[in-house]
Tab-separated table of C-alpha atoms (C1' of nucleotides) in Angstrom:
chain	number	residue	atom	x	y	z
A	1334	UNK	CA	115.610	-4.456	132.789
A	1335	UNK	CA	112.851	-6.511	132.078
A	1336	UNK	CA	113.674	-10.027	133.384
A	1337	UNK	CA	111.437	-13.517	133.594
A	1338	UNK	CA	109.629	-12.339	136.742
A	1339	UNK	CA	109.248	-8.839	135.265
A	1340	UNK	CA	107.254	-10.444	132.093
A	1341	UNK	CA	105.745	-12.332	134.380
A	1342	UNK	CA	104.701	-9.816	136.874
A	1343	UNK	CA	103.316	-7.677	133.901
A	1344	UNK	CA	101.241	-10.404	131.988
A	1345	UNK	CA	99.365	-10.510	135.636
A	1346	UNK	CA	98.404	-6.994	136.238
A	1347	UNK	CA	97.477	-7.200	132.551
A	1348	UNK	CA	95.331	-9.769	132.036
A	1349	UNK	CA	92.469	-8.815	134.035
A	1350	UNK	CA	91.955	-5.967	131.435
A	1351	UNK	CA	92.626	-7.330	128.516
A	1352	UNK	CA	91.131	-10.782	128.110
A	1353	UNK	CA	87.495	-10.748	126.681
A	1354	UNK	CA	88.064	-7.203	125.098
A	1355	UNK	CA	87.787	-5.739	121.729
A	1356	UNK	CA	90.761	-4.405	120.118
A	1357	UNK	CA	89.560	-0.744	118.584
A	1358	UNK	CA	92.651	-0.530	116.526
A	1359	UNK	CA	96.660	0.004	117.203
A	1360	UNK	CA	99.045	2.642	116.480
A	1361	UNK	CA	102.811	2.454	115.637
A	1362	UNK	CA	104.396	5.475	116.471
A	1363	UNK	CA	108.123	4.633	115.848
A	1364	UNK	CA	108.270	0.936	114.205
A	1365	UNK	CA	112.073	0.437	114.328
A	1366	UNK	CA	112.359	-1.845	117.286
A	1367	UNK	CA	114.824	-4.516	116.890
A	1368	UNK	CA	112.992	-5.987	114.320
A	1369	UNK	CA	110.301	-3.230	112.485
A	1370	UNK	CA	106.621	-3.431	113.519
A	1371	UNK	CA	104.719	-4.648	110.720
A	1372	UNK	CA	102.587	-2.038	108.954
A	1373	UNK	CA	99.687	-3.690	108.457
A	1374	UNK	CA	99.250	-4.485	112.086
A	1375	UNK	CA	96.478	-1.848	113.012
A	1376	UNK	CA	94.281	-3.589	110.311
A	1377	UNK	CA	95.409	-7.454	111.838
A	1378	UNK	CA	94.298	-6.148	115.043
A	1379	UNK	CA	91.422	-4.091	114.620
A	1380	UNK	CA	87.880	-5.772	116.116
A	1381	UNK	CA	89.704	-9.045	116.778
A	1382	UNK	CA	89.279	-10.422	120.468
A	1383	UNK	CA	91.463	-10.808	122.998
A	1384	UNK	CA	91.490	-14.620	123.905
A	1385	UNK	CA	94.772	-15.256	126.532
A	1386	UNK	CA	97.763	-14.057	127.790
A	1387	UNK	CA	100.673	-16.097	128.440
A	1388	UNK	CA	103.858	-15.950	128.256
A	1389	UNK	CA	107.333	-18.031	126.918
A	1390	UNK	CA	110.548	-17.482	128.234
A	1391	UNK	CA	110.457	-13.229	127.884
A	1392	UNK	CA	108.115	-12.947	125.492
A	1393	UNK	CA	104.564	-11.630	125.996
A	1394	UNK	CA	101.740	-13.168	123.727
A	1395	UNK	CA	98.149	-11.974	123.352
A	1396	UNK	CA	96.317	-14.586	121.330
A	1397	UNK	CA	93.330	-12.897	119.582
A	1398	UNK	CA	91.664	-15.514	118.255
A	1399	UNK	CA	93.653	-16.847	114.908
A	1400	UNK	CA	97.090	-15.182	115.551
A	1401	UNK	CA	99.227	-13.949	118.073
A	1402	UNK	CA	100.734	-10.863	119.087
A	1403	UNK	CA	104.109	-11.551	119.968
A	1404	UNK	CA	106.136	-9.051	122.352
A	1405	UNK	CA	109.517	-8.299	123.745
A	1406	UNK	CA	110.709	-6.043	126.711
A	1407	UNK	CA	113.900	-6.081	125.431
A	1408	UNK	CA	116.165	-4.325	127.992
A	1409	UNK	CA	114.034	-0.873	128.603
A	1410	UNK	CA	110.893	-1.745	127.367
A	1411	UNK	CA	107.520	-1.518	130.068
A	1412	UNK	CA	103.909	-1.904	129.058
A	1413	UNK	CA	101.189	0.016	130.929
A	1414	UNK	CA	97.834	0.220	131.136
A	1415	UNK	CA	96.133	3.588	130.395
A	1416	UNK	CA	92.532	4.972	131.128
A	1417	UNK	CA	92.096	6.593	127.739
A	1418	UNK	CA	93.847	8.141	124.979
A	1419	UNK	CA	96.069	10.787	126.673
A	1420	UNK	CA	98.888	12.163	125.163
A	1421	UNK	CA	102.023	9.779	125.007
A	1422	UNK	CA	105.102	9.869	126.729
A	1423	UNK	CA	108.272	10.023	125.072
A	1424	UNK	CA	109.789	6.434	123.875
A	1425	UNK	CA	106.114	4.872	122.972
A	1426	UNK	CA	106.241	3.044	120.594
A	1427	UNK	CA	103.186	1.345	120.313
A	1428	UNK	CA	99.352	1.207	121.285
A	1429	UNK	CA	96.790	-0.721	121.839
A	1430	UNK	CA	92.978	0.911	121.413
A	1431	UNK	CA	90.644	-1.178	123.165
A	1432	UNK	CA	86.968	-1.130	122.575
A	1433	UNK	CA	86.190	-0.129	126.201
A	1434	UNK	CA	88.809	2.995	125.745
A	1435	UNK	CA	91.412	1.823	127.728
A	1436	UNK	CA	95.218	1.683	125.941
A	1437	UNK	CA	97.957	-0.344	126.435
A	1438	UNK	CA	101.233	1.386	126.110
A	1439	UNK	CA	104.814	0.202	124.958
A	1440	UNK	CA	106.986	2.437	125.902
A	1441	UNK	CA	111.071	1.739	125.053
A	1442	UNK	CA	113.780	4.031	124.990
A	1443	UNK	CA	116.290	1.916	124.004
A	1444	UNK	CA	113.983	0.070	121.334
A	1445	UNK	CA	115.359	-3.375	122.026
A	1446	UNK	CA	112.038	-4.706	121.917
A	1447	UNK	CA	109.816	-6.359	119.454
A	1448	UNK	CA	105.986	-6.025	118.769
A	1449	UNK	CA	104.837	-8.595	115.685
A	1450	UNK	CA	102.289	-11.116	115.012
A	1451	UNK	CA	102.280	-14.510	114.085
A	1452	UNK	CA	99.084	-16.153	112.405
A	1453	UNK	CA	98.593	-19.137	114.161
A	1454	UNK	CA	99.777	-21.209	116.336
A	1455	UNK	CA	102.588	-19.275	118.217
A	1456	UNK	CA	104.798	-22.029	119.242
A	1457	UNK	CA	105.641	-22.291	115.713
A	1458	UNK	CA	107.027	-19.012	115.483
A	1459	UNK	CA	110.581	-19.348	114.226
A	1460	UNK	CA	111.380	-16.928	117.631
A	1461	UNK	CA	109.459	-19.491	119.796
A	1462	UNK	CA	109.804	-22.748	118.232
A	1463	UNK	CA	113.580	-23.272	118.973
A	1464	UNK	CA	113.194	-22.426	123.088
A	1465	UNK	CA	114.138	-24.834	125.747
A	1466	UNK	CA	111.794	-25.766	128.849
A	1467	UNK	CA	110.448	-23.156	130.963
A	1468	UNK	CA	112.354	-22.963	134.125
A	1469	UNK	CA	109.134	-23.186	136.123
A	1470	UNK	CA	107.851	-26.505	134.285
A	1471	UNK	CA	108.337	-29.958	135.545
A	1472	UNK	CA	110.215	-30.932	132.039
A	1473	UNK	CA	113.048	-28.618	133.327
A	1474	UNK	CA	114.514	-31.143	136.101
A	1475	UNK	CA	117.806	-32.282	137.249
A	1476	UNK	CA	117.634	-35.074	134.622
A	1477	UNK	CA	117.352	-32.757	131.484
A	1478	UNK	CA	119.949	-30.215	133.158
A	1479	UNK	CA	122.433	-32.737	133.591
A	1480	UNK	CA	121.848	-34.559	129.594
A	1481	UNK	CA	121.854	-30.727	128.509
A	1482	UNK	CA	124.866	-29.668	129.768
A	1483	UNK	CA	127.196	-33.330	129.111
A	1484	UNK	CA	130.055	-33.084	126.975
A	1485	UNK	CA	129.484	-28.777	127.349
A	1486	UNK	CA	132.977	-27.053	127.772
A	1487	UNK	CA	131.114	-23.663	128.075
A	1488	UNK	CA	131.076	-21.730	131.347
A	1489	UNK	CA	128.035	-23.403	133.418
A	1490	UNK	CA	126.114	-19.498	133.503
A	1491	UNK	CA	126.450	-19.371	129.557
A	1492	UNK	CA	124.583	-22.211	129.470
A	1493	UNK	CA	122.132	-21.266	131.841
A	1494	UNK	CA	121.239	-18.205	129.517
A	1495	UNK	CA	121.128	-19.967	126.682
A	1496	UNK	CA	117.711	-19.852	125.307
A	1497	UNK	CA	117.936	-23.176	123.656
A	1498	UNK	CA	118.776	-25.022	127.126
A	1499	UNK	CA	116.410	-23.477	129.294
A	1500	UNK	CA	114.243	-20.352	128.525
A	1501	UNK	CA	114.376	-16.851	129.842
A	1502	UNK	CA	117.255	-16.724	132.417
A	1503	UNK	CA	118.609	-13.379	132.592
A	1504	UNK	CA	121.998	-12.216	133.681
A	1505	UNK	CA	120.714	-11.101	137.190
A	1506	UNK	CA	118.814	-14.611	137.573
A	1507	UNK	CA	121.458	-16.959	136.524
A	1508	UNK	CA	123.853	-14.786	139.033
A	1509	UNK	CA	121.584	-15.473	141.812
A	1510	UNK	CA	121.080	-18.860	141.306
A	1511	UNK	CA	124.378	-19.932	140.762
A	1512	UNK	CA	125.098	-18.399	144.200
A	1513	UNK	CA	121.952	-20.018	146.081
A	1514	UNK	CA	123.714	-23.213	144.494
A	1515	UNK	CA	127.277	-22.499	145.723
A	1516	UNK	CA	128.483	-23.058	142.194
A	1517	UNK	CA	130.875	-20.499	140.675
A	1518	UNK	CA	129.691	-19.190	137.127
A	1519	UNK	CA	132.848	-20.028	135.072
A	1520	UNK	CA	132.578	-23.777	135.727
A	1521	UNK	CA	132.432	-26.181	132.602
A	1522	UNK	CA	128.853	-26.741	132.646
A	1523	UNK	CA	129.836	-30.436	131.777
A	1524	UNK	CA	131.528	-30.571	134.740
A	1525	UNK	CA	128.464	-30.306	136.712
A	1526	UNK	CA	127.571	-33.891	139.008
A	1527	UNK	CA	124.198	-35.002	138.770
A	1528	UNK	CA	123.617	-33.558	142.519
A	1529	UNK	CA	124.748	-29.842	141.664
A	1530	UNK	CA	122.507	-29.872	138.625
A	1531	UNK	CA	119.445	-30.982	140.951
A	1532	UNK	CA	120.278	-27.805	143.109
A	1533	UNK	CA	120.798	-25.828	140.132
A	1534	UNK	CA	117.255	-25.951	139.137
A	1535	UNK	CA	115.857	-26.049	142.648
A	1536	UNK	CA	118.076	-22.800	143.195
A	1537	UNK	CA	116.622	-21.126	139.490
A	1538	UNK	CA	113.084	-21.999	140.149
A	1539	UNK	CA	112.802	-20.431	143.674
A	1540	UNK	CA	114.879	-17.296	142.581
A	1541	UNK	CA	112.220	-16.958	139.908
A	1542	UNK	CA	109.412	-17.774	141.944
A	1543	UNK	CA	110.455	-15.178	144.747
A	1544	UNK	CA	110.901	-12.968	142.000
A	1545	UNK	CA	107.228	-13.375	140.585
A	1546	UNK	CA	105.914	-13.001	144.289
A	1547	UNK	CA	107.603	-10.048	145.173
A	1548	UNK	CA	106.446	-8.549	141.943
A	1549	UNK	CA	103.180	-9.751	142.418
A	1550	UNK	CA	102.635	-7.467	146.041
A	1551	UNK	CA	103.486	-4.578	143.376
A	1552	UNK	CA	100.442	-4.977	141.455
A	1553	UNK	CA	98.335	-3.256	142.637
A	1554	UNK	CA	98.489	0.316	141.570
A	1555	UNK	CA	98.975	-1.337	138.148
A	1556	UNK	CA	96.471	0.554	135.949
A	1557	UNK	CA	97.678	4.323	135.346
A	1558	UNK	CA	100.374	4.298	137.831
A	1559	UNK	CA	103.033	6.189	137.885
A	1560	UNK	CA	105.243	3.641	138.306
A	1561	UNK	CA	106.857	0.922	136.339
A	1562	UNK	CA	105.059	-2.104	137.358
A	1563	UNK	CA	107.600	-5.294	137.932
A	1564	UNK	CA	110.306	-2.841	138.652
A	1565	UNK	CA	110.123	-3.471	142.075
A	1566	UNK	CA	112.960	-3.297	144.441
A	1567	UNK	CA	115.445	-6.482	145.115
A	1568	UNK	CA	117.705	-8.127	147.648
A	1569	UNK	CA	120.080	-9.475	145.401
A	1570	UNK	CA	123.283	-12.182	146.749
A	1571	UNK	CA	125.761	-11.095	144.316
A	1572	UNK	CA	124.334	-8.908	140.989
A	1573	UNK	CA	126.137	-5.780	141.192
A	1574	UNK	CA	127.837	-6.036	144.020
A	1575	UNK	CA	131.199	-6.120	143.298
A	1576	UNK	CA	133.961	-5.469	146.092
A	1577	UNK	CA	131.142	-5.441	148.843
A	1578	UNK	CA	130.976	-8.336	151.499
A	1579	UNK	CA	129.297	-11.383	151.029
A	1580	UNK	CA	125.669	-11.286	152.751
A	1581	UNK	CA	126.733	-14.498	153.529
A	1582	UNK	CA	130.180	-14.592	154.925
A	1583	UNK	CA	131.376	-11.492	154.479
A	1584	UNK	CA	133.840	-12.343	151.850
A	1585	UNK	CA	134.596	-9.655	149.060
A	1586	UNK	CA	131.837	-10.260	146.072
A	1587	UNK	CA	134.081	-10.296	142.564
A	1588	UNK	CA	132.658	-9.759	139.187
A	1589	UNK	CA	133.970	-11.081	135.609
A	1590	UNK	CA	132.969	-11.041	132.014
A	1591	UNK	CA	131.548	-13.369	130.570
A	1592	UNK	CA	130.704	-13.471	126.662
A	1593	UNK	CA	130.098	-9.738	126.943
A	1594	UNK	CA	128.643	-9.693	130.191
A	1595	UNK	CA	129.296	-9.601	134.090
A	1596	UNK	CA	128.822	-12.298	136.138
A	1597	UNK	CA	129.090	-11.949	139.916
A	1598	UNK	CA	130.207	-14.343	142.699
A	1599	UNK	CA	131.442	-14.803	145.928
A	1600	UNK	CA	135.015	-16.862	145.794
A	1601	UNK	CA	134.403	-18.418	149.412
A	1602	UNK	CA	130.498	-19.522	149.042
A	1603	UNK	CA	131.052	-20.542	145.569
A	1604	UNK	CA	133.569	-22.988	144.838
A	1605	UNK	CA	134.524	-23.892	141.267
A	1606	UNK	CA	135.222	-27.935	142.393
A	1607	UNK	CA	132.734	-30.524	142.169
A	1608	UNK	CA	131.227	-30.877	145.389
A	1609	UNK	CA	127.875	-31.128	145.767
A	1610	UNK	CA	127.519	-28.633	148.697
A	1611	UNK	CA	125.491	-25.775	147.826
A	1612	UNK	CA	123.772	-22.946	150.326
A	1613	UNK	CA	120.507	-21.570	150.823
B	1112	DC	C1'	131.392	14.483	125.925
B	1113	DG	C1'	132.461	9.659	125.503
B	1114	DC	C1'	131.696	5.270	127.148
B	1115	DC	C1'	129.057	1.459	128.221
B	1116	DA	C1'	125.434	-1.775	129.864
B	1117	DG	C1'	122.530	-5.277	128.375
B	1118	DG	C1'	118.934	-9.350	125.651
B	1119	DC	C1'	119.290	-11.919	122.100
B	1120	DC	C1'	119.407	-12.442	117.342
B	1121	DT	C1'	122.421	-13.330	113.171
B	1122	DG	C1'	126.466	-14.740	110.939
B	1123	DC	C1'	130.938	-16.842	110.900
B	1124	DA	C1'	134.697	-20.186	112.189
B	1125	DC	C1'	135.740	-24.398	113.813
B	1126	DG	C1'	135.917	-29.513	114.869
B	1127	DC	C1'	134.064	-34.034	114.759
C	900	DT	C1'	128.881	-32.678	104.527
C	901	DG	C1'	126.266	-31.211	108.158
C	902	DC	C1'	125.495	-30.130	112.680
C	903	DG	C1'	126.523	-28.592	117.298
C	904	DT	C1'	129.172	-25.347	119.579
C	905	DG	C1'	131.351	-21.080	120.630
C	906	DC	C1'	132.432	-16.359	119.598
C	907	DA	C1'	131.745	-11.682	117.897
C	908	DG	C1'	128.955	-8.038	116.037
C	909	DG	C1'	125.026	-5.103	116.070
C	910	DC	C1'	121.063	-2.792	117.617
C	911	DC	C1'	119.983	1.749	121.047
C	912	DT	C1'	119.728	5.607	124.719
C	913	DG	C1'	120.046	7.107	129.520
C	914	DG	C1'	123.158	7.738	132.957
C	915	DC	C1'	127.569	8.236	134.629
DNA sequence: CGCCAGGCCTGCACGC
DNA sequence: TGCGTGCAGGCCTGGC
């Protein structure tokens, strides 16, 4: 599924395309994503510019000058580039026309996704305006990790994917992380010492970063490929490995739920006590 | 054929 | 009372 990097990786074989275009107009072909696609979006859109790209926590936004589009992967979503107007796969959803002919395609079978628009500034969307840091920002350090997580009984990877604490760590991220850091994932996050939170966000910003440059070598057959762009191929510690060695020590790798979701981790590398050792 | 993953929002219950 | 916190439900379809 689409994670950080993924968003990431995509905004970047984008963006060359996109900014300084004309938007021709926009089609919704199925508007019940997890949230519906406003109708009168093909009329926002239509002859407005596009100004930027960026990108917050998962979410993709195209500012056109005035407003924002505003969208989500969700879990199956991908966005690619096309040369013209062909005829559209199954699961698109929705289209971009650009001036120049080009069309940018969201395609998402399991329509977890979101496509809507937000007239001015984005940040104060009520999606956006709640978020924590951005892991790869300076104002997520081992100072705010530590104030954010004191007096927190939850398990230390909840926290980690919760939006509000830091933005846009996914399930396969946090897993990875929390392994690089030697820190098992159902440890009170307020039991974390100032030293394990340091490594904590060293370990989250160079699984991310990896991520993004692995992703990045995939970029470029972007336009028309048959391919998913971002969906590129990964070494992973722990995520979805369960009852397979440790790439480390060769210890079994054991998997859990946690609020509705597995978490991975190796019971030797990872210990659930409060030292500050961590590996990798 | 039935189950289930999975992001992330909303709504509810709880305790200080 | 209000807020922070934690938990559960719901949305979907492809793949097993």
């Amino acid at each position: 599924m689409p994670e950080l990097p993924e968003v990431e990786t995509v905004l970047r074989g984008l963006e060359p395309h996109l900014v300084g275009q004309k938007i021709a107009g926009a089609v919704i072909r199925n508007p019940h994503l997890r949230w519906p696609i406003p109708a009168r979006l093909p009329a926002i859109l239509r002859n407005r510019t596009i100004h930027e790209l960026r990108r917050r926590a998962k979410y993709l936004l195209i500012e056109c000058g005035g407003g924002t589009l505003i969208l989500h992967l969700g879990m199956s979503g991908s966005l690619r580039l096309f040369p013209s107007a062909e005829h559209a796969e199954k699961h698109v959803h929705f289209e971009l026309l650009l001036a120049n002919g080009m069309t940018v395609r969201l395609r998402d079978p399991r329509r977890f996704g979101a496509v809507l628009w937000h007239e001015g500034e984005s940040s104060r969307h009520p999606l956006l305006a709640r978020l924590g840091p951005e892991p790869l920002q300076e104002s997520f350090d081992a100072d705010y990790l530590y104030r954010a997580t004191r007096k927190r009984g939850a398990a230390i990877k909840q926290v980690i994917m919760d939006n509000h604490v830091v933005a846009g760590v996914g399930n396969i991220y946090v897993n990875e992380a929390l392994f690089r850091a030697g820190i098992r994932p159902q440890l009170a996050a307020g039991k974390l010492g100032a030293a394990r939170c340091a490594r904590l966000v060293q370990t989250i910003r160079e699984t991310l970063t990896e991520a993004i440059a692995q992703g990045g070598s995939s970029l470029r057959d972007f336009v028309d490929s048959g391919g998913n762009p971002g969906h590129f191929q990964q070494h992973h510690w722990v995520y979805g490995r369960a009852g397979q060695p440790c790439r480390a020590c060769g210890a079994t790798i054991r998997q859990l739920r946690q609020g509705q979701r597995s978490s991975f981790y190796c019971p030797a590398c990872q210990s659930s006590r409060c030292s500050s050792s961590g590996r990798l």
